[in-house]
Coordinates of C-alpha atoms and ligand atoms in Angstrom, one line a residue:
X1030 CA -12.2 -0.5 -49.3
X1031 CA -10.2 2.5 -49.8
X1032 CA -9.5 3.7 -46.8
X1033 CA -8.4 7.2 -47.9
X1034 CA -12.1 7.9 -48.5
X1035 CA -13.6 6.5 -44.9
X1036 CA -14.4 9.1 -41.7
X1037 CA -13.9 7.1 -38.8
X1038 CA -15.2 8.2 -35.2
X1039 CA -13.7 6.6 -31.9
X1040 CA -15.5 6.5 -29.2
X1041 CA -12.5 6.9 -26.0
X1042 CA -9.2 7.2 -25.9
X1043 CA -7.6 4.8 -24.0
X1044 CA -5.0 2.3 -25.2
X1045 CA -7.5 0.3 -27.4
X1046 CA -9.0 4.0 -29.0
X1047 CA -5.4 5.6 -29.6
X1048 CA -4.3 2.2 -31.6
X1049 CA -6.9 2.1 -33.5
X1050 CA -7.0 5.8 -34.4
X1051 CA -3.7 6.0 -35.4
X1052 CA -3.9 2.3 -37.1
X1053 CA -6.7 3.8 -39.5
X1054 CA -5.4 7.5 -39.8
X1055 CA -2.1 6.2 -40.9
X1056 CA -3.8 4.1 -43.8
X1057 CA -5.4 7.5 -45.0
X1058 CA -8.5 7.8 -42.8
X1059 CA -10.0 10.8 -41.5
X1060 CA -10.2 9.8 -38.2
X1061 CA -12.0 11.6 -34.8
X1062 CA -11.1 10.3 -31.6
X1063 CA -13.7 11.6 -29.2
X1064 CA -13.0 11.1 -24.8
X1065 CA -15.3 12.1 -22.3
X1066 CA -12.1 13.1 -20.1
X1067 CA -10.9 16.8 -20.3
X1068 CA -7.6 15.5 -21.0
X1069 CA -5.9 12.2 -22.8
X1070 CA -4.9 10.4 -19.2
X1071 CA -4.2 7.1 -17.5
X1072 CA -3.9 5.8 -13.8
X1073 CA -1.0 5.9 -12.1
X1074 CA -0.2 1.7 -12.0
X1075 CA 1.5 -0.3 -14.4
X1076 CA 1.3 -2.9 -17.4
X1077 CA 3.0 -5.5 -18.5
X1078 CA 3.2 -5.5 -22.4
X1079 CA 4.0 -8.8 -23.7
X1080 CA 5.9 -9.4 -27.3
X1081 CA 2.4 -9.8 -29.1
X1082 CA 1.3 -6.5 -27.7
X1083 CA 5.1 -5.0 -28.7
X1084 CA 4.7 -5.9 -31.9
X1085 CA 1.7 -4.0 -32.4
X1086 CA 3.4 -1.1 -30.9
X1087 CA 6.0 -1.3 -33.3
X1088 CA 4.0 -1.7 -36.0
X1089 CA 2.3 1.6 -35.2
X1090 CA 5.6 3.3 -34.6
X1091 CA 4.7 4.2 -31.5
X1092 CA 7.8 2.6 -30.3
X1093 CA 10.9 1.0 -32.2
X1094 CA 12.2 -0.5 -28.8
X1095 CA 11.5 -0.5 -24.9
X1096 CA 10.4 3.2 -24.2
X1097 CA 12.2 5.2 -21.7
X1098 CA 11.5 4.3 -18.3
X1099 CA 10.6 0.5 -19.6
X1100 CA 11.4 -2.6 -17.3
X1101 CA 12.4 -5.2 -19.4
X1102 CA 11.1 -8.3 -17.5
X1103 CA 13.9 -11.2 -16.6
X1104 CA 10.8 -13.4 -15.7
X1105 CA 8.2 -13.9 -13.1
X1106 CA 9.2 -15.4 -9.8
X1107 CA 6.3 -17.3 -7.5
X1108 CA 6.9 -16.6 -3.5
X1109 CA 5.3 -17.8 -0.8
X1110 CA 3.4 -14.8 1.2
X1111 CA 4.1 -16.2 4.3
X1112 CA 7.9 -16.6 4.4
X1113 CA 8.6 -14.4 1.5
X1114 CA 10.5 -17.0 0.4
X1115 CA 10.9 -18.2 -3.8
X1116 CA 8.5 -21.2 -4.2
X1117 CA 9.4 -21.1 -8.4
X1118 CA 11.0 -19.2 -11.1
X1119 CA 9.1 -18.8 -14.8
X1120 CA 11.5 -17.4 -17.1
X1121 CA 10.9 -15.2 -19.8
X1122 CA 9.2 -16.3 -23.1
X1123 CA 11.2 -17.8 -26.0
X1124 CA 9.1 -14.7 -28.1
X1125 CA 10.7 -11.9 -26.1
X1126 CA 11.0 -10.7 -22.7
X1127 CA 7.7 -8.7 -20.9
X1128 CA 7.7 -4.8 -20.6
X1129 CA 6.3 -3.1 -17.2
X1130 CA 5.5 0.0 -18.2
X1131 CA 3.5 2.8 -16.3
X1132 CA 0.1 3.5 -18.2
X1133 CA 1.0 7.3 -18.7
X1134 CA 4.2 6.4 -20.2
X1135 CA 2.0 3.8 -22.6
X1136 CA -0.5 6.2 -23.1
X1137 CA 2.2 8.7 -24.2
X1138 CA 4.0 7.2 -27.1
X1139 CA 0.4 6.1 -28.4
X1140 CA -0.7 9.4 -28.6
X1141 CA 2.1 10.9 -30.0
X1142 CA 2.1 8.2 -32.9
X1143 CA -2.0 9.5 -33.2
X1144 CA -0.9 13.1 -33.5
X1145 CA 2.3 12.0 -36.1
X1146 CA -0.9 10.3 -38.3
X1147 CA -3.4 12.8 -38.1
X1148 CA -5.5 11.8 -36.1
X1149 CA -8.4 14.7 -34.2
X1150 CA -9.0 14.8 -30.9
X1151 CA -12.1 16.2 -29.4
X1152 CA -12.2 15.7 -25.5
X1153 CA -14.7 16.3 -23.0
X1154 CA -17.1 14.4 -25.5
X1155 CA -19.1 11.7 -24.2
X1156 CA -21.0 10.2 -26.7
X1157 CA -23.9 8.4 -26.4
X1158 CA -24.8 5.3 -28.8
X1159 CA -25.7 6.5 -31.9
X1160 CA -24.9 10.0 -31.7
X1161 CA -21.5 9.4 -33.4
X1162 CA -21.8 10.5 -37.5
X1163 CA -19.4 8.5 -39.3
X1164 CA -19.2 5.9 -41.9
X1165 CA -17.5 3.7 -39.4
X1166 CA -17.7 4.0 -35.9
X1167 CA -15.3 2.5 -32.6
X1168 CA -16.4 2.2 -29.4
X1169 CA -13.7 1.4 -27.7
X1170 CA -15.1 2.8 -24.1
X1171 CA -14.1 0.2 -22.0
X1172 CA -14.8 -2.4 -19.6
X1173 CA -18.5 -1.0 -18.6
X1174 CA -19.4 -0.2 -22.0
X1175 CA -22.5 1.7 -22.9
X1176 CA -22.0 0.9 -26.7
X1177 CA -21.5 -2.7 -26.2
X1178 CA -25.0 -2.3 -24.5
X1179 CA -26.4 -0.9 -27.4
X1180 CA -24.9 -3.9 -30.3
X1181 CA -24.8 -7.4 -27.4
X1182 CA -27.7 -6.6 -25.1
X1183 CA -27.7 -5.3 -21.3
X1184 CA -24.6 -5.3 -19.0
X1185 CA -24.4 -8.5 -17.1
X1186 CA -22.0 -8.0 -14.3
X1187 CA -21.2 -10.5 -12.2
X1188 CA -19.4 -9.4 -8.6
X1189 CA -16.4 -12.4 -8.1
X1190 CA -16.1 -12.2 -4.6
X1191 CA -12.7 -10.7 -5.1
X1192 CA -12.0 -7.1 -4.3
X1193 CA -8.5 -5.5 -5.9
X1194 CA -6.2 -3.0 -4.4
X1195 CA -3.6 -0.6 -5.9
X1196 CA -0.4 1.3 -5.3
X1197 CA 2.5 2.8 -6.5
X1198 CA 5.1 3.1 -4.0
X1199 CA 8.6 5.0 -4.6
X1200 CA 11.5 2.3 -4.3
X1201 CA 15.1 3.2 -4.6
X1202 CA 16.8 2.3 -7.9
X1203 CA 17.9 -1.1 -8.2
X1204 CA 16.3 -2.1 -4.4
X1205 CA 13.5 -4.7 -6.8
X1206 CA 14.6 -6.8 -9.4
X1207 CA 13.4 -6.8 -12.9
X1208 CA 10.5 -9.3 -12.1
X1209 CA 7.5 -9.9 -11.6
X1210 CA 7.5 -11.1 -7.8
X1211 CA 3.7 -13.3 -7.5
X1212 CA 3.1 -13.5 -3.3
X1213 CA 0.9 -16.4 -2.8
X1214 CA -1.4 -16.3 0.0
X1215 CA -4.3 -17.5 2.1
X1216 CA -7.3 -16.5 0.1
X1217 CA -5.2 -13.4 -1.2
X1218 CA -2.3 -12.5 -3.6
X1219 CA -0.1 -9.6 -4.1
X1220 CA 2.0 -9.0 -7.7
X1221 CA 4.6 -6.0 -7.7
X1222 CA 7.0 -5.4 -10.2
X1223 CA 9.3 -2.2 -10.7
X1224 CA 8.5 0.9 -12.7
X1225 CA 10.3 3.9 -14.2
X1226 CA 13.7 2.9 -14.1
X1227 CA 12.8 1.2 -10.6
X1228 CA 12.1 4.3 -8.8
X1229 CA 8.8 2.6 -8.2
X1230 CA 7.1 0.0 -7.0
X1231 CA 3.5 -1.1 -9.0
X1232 CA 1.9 -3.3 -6.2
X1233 CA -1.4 -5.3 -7.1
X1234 CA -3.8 -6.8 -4.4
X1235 CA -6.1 -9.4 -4.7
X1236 CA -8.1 -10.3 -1.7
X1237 CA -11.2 -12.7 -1.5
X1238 CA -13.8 -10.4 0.1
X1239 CA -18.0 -9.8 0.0
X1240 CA -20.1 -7.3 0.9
X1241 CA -18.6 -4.5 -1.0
X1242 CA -18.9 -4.4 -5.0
X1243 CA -17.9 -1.2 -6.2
X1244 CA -16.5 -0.8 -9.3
X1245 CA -14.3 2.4 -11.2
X1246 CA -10.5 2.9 -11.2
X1247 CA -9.9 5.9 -9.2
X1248 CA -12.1 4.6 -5.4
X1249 CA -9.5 6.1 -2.6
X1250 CA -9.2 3.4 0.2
X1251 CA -7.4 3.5 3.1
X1252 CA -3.4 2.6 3.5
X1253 CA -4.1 1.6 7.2
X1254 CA -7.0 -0.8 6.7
X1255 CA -4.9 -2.6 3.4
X1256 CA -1.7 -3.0 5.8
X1257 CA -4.2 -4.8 8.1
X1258 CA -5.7 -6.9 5.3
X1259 CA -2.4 -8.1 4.1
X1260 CA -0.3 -8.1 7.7
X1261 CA 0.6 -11.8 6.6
X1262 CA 2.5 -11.1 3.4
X1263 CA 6.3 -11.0 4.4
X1264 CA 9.6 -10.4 1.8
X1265 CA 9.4 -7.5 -0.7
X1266 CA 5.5 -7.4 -0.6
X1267 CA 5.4 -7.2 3.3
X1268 CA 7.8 -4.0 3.1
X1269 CA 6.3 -2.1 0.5
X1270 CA 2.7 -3.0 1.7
X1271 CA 3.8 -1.4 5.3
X1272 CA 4.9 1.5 3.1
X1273 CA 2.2 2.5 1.2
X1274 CA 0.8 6.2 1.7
X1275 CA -2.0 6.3 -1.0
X1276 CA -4.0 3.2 -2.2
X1277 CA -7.4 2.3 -4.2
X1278 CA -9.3 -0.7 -4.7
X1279 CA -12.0 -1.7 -6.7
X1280 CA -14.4 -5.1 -6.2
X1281 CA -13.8 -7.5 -9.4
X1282 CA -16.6 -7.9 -11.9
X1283 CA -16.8 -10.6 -14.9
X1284 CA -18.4 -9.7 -17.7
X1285 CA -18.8 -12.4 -20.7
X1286 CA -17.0 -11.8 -24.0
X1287 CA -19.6 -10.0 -26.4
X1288 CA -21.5 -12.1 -29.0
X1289 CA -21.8 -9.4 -31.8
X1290 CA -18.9 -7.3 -32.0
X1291 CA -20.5 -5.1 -34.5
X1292 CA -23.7 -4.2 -36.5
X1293 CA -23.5 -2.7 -39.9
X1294 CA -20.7 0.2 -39.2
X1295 CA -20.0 0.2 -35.1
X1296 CA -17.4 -2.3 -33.8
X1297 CA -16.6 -3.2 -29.9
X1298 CA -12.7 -2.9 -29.5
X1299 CA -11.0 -3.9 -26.3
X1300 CA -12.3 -4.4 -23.1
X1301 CA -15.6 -2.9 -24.7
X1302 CA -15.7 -6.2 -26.7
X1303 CA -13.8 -8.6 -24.4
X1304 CA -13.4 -7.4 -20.9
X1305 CA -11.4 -9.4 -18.7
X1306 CA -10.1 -10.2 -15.3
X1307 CA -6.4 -9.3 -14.7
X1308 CA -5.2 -12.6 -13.8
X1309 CA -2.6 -13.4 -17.0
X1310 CA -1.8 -9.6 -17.8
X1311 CA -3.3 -9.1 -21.5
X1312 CA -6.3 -7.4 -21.7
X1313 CA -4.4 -4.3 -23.3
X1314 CA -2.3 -6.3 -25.4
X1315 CA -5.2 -7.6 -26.9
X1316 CA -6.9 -3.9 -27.2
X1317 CA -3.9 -3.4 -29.3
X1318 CA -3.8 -7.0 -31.4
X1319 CA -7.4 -5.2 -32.1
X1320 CA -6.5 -2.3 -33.7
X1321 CA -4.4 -3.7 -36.4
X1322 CA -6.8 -6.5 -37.4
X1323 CA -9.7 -4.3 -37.3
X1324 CA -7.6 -1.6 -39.7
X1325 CA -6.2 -4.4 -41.7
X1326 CA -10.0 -6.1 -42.2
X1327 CA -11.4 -2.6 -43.2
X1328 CA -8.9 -2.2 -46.3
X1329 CA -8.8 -5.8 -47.0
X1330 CA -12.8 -6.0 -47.6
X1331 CA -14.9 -4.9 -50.2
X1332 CA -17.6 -3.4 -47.6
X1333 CA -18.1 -2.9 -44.4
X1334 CA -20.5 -5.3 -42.9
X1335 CA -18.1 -8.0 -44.4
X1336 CA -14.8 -5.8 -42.8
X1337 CA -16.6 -6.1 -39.0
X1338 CA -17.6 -10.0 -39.9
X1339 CA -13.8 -10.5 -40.6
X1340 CA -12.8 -8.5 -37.7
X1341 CA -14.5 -10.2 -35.5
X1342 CA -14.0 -13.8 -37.1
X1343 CA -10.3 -13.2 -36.6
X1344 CA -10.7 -12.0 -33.2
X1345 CA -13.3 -13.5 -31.4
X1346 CA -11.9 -17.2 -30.9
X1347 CA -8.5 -15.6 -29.3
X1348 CA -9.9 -13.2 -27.0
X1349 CA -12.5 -15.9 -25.3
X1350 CA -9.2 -18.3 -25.0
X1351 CA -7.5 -15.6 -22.9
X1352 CA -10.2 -14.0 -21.2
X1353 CA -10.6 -17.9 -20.0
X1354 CA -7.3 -18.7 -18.8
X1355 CA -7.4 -15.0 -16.6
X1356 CA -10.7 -16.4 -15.2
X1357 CA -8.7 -19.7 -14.5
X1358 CA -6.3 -18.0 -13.0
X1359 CA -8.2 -16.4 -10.3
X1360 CA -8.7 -18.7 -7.4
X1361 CA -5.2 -20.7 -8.3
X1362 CA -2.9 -17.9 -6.2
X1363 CA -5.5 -18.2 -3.3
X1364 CA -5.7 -21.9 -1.9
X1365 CA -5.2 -22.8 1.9
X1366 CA -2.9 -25.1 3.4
X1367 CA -3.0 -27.9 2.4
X1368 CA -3.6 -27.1 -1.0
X1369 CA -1.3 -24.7 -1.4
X1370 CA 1.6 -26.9 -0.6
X1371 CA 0.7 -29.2 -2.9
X1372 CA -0.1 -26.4 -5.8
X1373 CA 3.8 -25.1 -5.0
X1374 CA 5.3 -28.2 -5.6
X1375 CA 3.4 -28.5 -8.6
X1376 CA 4.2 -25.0 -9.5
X1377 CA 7.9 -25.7 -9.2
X1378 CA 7.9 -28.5 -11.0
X1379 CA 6.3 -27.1 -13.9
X1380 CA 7.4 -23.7 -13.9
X1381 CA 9.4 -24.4 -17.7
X1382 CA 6.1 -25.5 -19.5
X1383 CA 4.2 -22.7 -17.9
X1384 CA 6.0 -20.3 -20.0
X1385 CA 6.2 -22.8 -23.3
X1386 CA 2.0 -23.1 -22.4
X1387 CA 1.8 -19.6 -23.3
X1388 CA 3.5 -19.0 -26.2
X1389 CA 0.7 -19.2 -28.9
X1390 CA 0.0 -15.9 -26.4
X1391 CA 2.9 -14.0 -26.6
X1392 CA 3.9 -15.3 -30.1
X1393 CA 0.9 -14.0 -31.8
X1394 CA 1.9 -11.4 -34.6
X1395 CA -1.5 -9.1 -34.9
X1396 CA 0.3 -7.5 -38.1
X1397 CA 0.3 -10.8 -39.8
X1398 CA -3.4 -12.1 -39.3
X1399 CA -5.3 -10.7 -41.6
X1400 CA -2.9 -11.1 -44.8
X1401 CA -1.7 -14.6 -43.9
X1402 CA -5.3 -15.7 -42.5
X1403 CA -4.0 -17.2 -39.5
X1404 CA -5.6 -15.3 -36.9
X1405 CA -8.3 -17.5 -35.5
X1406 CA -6.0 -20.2 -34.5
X1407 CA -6.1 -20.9 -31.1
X1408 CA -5.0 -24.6 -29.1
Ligands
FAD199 C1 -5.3 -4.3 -12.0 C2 -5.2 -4.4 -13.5 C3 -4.0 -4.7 -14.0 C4 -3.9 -4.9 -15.4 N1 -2.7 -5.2 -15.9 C5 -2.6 -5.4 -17.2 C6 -1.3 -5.8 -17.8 O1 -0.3 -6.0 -17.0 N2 -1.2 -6.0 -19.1 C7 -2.3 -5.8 -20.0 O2 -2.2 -6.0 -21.2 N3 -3.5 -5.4 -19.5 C8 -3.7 -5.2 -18.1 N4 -4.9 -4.9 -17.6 C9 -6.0 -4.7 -18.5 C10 -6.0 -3.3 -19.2 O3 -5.9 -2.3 -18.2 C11 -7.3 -3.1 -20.0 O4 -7.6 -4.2 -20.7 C12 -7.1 -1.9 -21.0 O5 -6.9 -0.7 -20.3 C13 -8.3 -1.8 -21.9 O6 -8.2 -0.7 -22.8 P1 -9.4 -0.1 -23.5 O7 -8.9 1.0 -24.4 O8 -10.3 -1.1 -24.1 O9 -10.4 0.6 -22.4 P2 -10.1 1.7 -21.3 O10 -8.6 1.7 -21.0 O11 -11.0 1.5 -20.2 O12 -10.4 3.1 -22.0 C14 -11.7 3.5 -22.3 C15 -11.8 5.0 -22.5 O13 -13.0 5.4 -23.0 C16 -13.5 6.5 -22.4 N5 -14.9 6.5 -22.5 C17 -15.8 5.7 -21.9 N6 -17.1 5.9 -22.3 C18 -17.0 7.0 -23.1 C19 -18.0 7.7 -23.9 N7 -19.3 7.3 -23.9 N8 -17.6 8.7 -24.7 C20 -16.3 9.1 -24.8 N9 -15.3 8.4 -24.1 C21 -15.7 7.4 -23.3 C22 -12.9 6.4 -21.0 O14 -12.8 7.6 -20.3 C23 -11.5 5.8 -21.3 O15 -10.6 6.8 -21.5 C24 -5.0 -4.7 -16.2 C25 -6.3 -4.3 -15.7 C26 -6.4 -4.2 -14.3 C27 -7.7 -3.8 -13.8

């Protein structure tokens, strides 16, 4: 199709809406991005952009290297919560070392690559489905989608039993190391990694709780009763837990990956289409592999029922591999003595093919797929 005569609407602008904005606006689009938020913001916490999400940052020009501020990852390093002690040490990819970036500073150099292409911003707009006049529309509005509703059927949540905490605590310069540090513990885990030239700490949560299911980003909670929760954890994760001022949580849903993807002119993009648990760090890589396939299927086909088809051929294998392996991932940080024992010798035996097990992950070239048809491959 040619692109140059297409009007494109977005529905939300977080990272999945801004790729694809500027992925279409720069092939000659006139694209709207509409967000219900008065502003273009993210939460203050942290992400960890592999190589296949790089690449799709560089091929936006969002980014020609690690942004200011970027932690380039020398690994990810297992501990044992309760002696703070190493357990095993994964190091980084053959592809390319991780990124931690914060989410503003993500946010940032996507929108700025929107605004280079062109791209229109209308915010405080929340669109409902099928209020959006375009001839193709994006609704990329996240995990509880209302336009995924509307194209795969009603919401299923289901509550995991797991409830999530955040924080970012300031750290002085050089006090973490450039890892990820993974805190094993009873029925619980904690991940922390520096931000911002290591200035702060990003400090994940996970503890197996019921009773309480809320879901949303932004839920306060409170700094004493998470000290309490995770009094166990000792090492790095035991100091910045017992210095945490401001925290939220949030209970963990999982949602199955959408069936259709599209209808005759909406697609689902991100965690609209393929929301996941945040167990193996890639839900917003793959928001971004999205964008350039979906912009790449829509000039590459004649129409574009057969452009969404594609899109979602391309994509759909992939996304249900990973969203998998995060759901596998859940209880395996958790286990009880003496299953954990066991799970860390295994763990340190086999922390060098962990990282080779992963590569068709982080190797993936979202750039590539459409043109050299190699997308849908998955082991
Ligand atoms: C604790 C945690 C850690 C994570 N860590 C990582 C990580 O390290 N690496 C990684 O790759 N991923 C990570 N993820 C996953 C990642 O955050 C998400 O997959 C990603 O943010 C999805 O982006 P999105 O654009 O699809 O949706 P969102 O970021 O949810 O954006 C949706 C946007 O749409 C707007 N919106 C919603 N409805 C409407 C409407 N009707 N009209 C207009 N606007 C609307 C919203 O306001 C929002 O701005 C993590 C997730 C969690 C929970």
């Amino acid at each position: 199709m040619r692109t140059e005569d297409l009007t494109v609407a977005v529905i939300g602008g977080g990272i999945g809406g801004t790729a694809v904005a500027t992925a279409l606006a720069q092939r000659g689009a006139d694209v709207t991005l509409y967000e219900q938020a008065p502003e273009l913001s993210e939460v203050g916490a942290g992400l960890q952009i592999s190589t296949n999400g790089q690449r799709v940052l560089q091929a936006l020009g969002a980014v020609s290297g690690p942004p200011e501020g970027t932690t380039v990852s020398d690994g990810t390093v297992f501990c044992d919560a309760s002696s703070g002690r190493d357990v095993a040490r994964v190091v980084p990819p053959r592809t390319g070392p991780t990124w931690y970036m914060h989410r503003a500073d993500l946010l940032n150099v996507l929108v700025r690559a929107a605004d280079r292409a062109g791209v229109k911003v209308e915010l405080g707009k929340h669109l409902v489905p099928g209020s959006a006049q375009a001839d193709l529309v994006i609704a990329a509005d996240g995990g509880r989608s209302n336009w995924r509703s509307a194209i795969d059927g009603p919401d299923r949540p289901q509550f995991t039993g797991q409830v999530a905490w955040r924080a970012l605590v300031p750290c002085d310069p050089g006090s973490l190391p450039p890892v990820a540090q993974l805190f094993m513990g009873t029925r619980a885990h904690v991940v922390l990694y520096p931000l911002r030239g290591g200035t702060l700490a990003n400090l994940v949560a996970i503890e197996e709780r019921h009773g309480w299911i809320e879901e949303g980003w932004n839920i306060g909670g409170d700094p004493a009763e998470f000290q309490r929760r995770f009094v166990d954890f000792r090492g790095a994760a035991g100091e910045i837990i017992g210095r945490t001022k401001r925290v939220h949580q949030w209970a963990l849903h999982l949602r199955p990956v959408a069936e259709r993807w599209h209808d005759a002119n909406t697609a689902l993009l991100g965690d609209a289409a393929h929301p996941t648990l945040p167990f193996l760090a890639q839900g917003a890589c793959l928001a971004l592999e999205d964008s350039l396939v979906l912009a790449a299927a829509v000039q590459t086909a004649t129409d574009m029922p057969t452009a969404l088809a594609l899109y979602q051929s391309e994509r759909q294998a992939r996304a249900t591999r990973i969203v998998g392996i995060a759901r596998g991932n859940a209880w395996r940080f958790h286990l009880p003595k003496p299953w954990a024992w066991a799970a860390h010798l295994v763990l340190r035996l086999g922390a060098g093919h962990l990282s080779r097990r992963l590569e068709w992950v982080y190797d993936y070239d979202a750039g590539a797929v459409i043109s050299s048809g190699s997308g849908g491959s998955v082991p």
